[in-house]
């Protein structure tokens, strides 16, 4: 089993993507998709990526929901900021945030979440000291941001990946 | 748009709202590209279009074709997945490139590197 | 009546996206720095993909979806390569 399907989830995702792209469930599409999924899994096995396991699928779903809500909220906030008249005092800036998480997959997920949410962009990570540099569009209180990142995302991601 | 005559009212209105929302967010993001003051502020602007903006337009397209052809048309999910995966990568690459360039020029606006490189 | 609403909002969405693309082109032209231009170009690609999807709804044809997919793909590759170029002065190290 391990030989044929080294990465079952990746292969399943590839098959699903192929079926969506072709837009049919016919035998031809299924056959080609299955071949693609198999070969894709083997190619990935050759690359030998570090294996990460999702420990808590439920926690991951909850995190996805939190991120979705946050995307809606910050879209609204950033749109207001952009359209607001310039007279309002607003400051953007960099914040350094110390992280306790060391798992590469968790850090990558955190980086993607923060960057995809309007209003925050992950700029840099110092792996020796575990400090991340974040650019925030509407920076009011640095300590507040450190708390938000740690409570809202880091705790959940550590639960999932570590 | 004669092909859309057969679309039921609820679907037409929902598709219209989603289209206007998506295009509006794209426009606001592009205005942000013009109005915000420096590069690091401007890098936040396109995320409006790449998250909810293209998301709601994809949803509108999915709804429109699903109702019109009376079968699930879901391939828009592919673009959504692709956008979710690629947007953070491009923005992070750009932010890092900009930081690197600013530091090399000794700009005072960006924090100094803690890793010693750049 | 409902078809009217839909065709008007499709038209409005197209106008808004065209204006947005205009803004992005302006930023590409003005700069001031190379990273601003690349960022604006990336935005332009995403807006173009959105505009193609709206075209798809307007014409009722699924072909535009594939064009949008290709544009999104090209946009990602182009921006990644350009950022790499800004960082090191060469694309492949």
mmCIF file of C-alpha atoms in Angstrom, chain B:
data_model
loop_
_atom_site.group_PDB
_atom_site.id
_atom_site.type_symbol
_atom_site.label_atom_id
_atom_site.label_comp_id
_atom_site.label_asym_id
_atom_site.label_seq_id
_atom_site.Cartn_x
_atom_site.Cartn_y
_atom_site.Cartn_z
ATOM 1 C CA UNK B 1 -27.684 38.464 -22.704
ATOM 2 C CA UNK B 2 -30.458 36.316 -24.123
ATOM 3 C CA UNK B 3 -29.051 33.131 -22.609
ATOM 4 C CA UNK B 4 -29.807 34.457 -19.114
ATOM 5 C CA UNK B 5 -33.555 34.901 -19.702
ATOM 6 C CA UNK B 6 -34.304 31.479 -18.235
ATOM 7 C CA UNK B 7 -32.492 32.236 -14.992
ATOM 8 C CA UNK B 8 -34.833 32.372 -11.961
ATOM 9 C CA UNK B 9 -35.109 35.709 -10.182
ATOM 10 C CA UNK B 10 -33.415 34.683 -6.938
ATOM 11 C CA UNK B 11 -30.369 33.372 -8.801
ATOM 12 C CA UNK B 12 -30.122 36.469 -10.986
ATOM 13 C CA UNK B 13 -30.229 38.783 -7.975
ATOM 14 C CA UNK B 14 -27.733 36.713 -5.982
ATOM 15 C CA UNK B 15 -25.349 36.538 -8.949
ATOM 16 C CA UNK B 16 -25.682 40.308 -9.448
ATOM 17 C CA UNK B 17 -24.907 41.051 -5.810
ATOM 18 C CA UNK B 18 -21.901 38.726 -5.762
ATOM 19 C CA UNK B 19 -20.568 40.227 -9.013
ATOM 20 C CA UNK B 20 -20.898 43.782 -7.731
ATOM 21 C CA UNK B 21 -19.296 42.878 -4.412
ATOM 22 C CA UNK B 22 -16.353 41.161 -6.091
ATOM 23 C CA UNK B 23 -15.750 43.886 -8.668
ATOM 24 C CA UNK B 24 -16.167 46.552 -5.989
ATOM 25 C CA UNK B 25 -13.542 44.932 -3.779
ATOM 26 C CA UNK B 26 -11.192 44.652 -6.739
ATOM 27 C CA UNK B 27 -11.702 48.349 -7.459
ATOM 28 C CA UNK B 28 -11.172 49.358 -3.809
ATOM 29 C CA UNK B 29 -7.979 47.317 -3.749
ATOM 30 C CA UNK B 30 -6.737 49.036 -6.903
ATOM 31 C CA UNK B 31 -7.636 52.452 -5.451
ATOM 32 C CA UNK B 32 -5.620 51.468 -2.409
ATOM 33 C CA UNK B 33 -2.727 50.776 -4.750
ATOM 34 C CA UNK B 34 -2.934 54.467 -5.749
ATOM 35 C CA UNK B 35 -3.785 56.076 -2.414
ATOM 36 C CA UNK B 36 -1.627 54.340 0.172
ATOM 37 C CA UNK B 37 1.630 56.086 0.866
ATOM 38 C CA UNK B 38 4.490 53.624 0.696
ATOM 39 C CA UNK B 39 5.206 50.204 -0.702
ATOM 40 C CA UNK B 40 4.647 48.307 2.533
ATOM 41 C CA UNK B 41 1.206 49.880 2.891
ATOM 42 C CA UNK B 42 0.359 49.244 -0.738
ATOM 43 C CA UNK B 43 1.203 45.561 -0.473
ATOM 44 C CA UNK B 44 -1.952 45.149 1.663
ATOM 45 C CA UNK B 45 -4.249 46.551 -1.007
ATOM 46 C CA UNK B 46 -4.417 43.705 -3.570
ATOM 47 C CA UNK B 47 -5.346 41.146 -0.905
ATOM 48 C CA UNK B 48 -8.877 42.565 -1.021
ATOM 49 C CA UNK B 49 -9.215 41.457 -4.622
ATOM 50 C CA UNK B 50 -7.399 38.162 -4.186
ATOM 51 C CA UNK B 51 -9.447 36.967 -1.193
ATOM 52 C CA UNK B 52 -13.083 38.022 -1.121
ATOM 53 C CA UNK B 53 -13.004 39.802 -4.480
ATOM 54 C CA UNK B 54 -12.176 36.883 -6.731
ATOM 55 C CA UNK B 55 -13.928 34.571 -4.265
ATOM 56 C CA UNK B 56 -17.306 36.186 -4.717
ATOM 57 C CA UNK B 57 -16.913 36.422 -8.491
ATOM 58 C CA UNK B 58 -16.065 32.705 -8.600
ATOM 59 C CA UNK B 59 -19.108 31.989 -6.455
ATOM 60 C CA UNK B 60 -21.253 34.078 -8.803
ATOM 61 C CA UNK B 61 -19.922 32.189 -11.818
ATOM 62 C CA UNK B 62 -20.487 28.829 -10.138
ATOM 63 C CA UNK B 63 -24.050 29.730 -9.168
ATOM 64 C CA UNK B 64 -24.832 31.155 -12.609
ATOM 65 C CA UNK B 65 -23.679 28.138 -14.616
ATOM 66 C CA UNK B 66 -25.026 25.594 -12.114
ATOM 67 C CA UNK B 67 -28.532 27.065 -12.258
ATOM 68 C CA UNK B 68 -28.392 27.727 -15.993
ATOM 69 C CA UNK B 69 -27.213 24.248 -16.988
ATOM 70 C CA UNK B 70 -29.119 22.449 -14.173
ATOM 71 C CA UNK B 71 -26.017 20.458 -13.240
ATOM 72 C CA UNK B 72 -23.264 21.245 -10.755
ATOM 73 C CA UNK B 73 -20.507 23.327 -12.373
ATOM 74 C CA UNK B 74 -17.718 23.399 -9.835
ATOM 75 C CA UNK B 75 -14.518 23.907 -11.782
ATOM 76 C CA UNK B 76 -14.243 27.483 -10.462
ATOM 77 C CA UNK B 77 -13.087 25.838 -7.239
ATOM 78 C CA UNK B 78 -9.794 25.199 -9.075
ATOM 79 C CA UNK B 79 -9.101 28.924 -9.462
ATOM 80 C CA UNK B 80 -10.101 29.497 -5.830
ATOM 81 C CA UNK B 81 -7.715 26.792 -4.580
ATOM 82 C CA UNK B 82 -4.968 28.125 -6.821
ATOM 83 C CA UNK B 83 -5.474 31.689 -5.576
ATOM 84 C CA UNK B 84 -5.463 30.596 -1.936
ATOM 85 C CA UNK B 85 -2.176 28.767 -2.483
ATOM 86 C CA UNK B 86 -0.370 31.368 -4.589
ATOM 87 C CA UNK B 87 -1.354 34.774 -3.198
ATOM 88 C CA UNK B 88 0.525 34.438 0.103
ATOM 89 C CA UNK B 89 3.580 33.125 -1.736
ATOM 90 C CA UNK B 90 3.789 36.020 -4.198
ATOM 91 C CA UNK B 91 3.145 38.647 -1.533
ATOM 92 C CA UNK B 92 5.731 37.176 0.837
ATOM 93 C CA UNK B 93 8.308 36.972 -1.959
ATOM 94 C CA UNK B 94 7.623 40.594 -2.876
ATOM 95 C CA UNK B 95 7.774 41.769 0.742
ATOM 96 C CA UNK B 96 11.083 40.000 1.248
ATOM 97 C CA UNK B 97 12.502 41.398 -1.988
ATOM 98 C CA UNK B 98 11.445 44.915 -1.004
ATOM 99 C CA UNK B 99 12.931 44.526 2.497
ATOM 100 C CA UNK B 100 16.186 43.261 1.019
ATOM 101 C CA UNK B 101 16.411 46.146 -1.439
ATOM 102 C CA UNK B 102 15.557 48.774 1.162
ATOM 103 C CA UNK B 103 18.081 47.391 3.618
ATOM 104 C CA UNK B 104 20.804 47.270 1.014
ATOM 105 C CA UNK B 105 20.198 50.950 0.365
ATOM 106 C CA UNK B 106 20.300 51.649 4.095
ATOM 107 C CA UNK B 107 16.741 52.958 4.241
ATOM 108 C CA UNK B 108 15.689 54.083 7.713
ATOM 109 C CA UNK B 109 12.073 53.090 7.163
ATOM 110 C CA UNK B 110 12.614 49.364 7.523
ATOM 111 C CA UNK B 111 13.773 47.545 10.675
ATOM 112 C CA UNK B 112 17.293 46.166 10.689
ATOM 113 C CA UNK B 113 17.860 42.517 9.995
ATOM 114 C CA UNK B 114 18.351 40.256 12.990
ATOM 115 C CA UNK B 115 19.764 37.374 11.008
ATOM 116 C CA UNK B 116 22.835 39.244 9.858
ATOM 117 C CA UNK B 117 22.208 38.772 6.142
ATOM 118 C CA UNK B 118 20.907 41.461 3.833
#
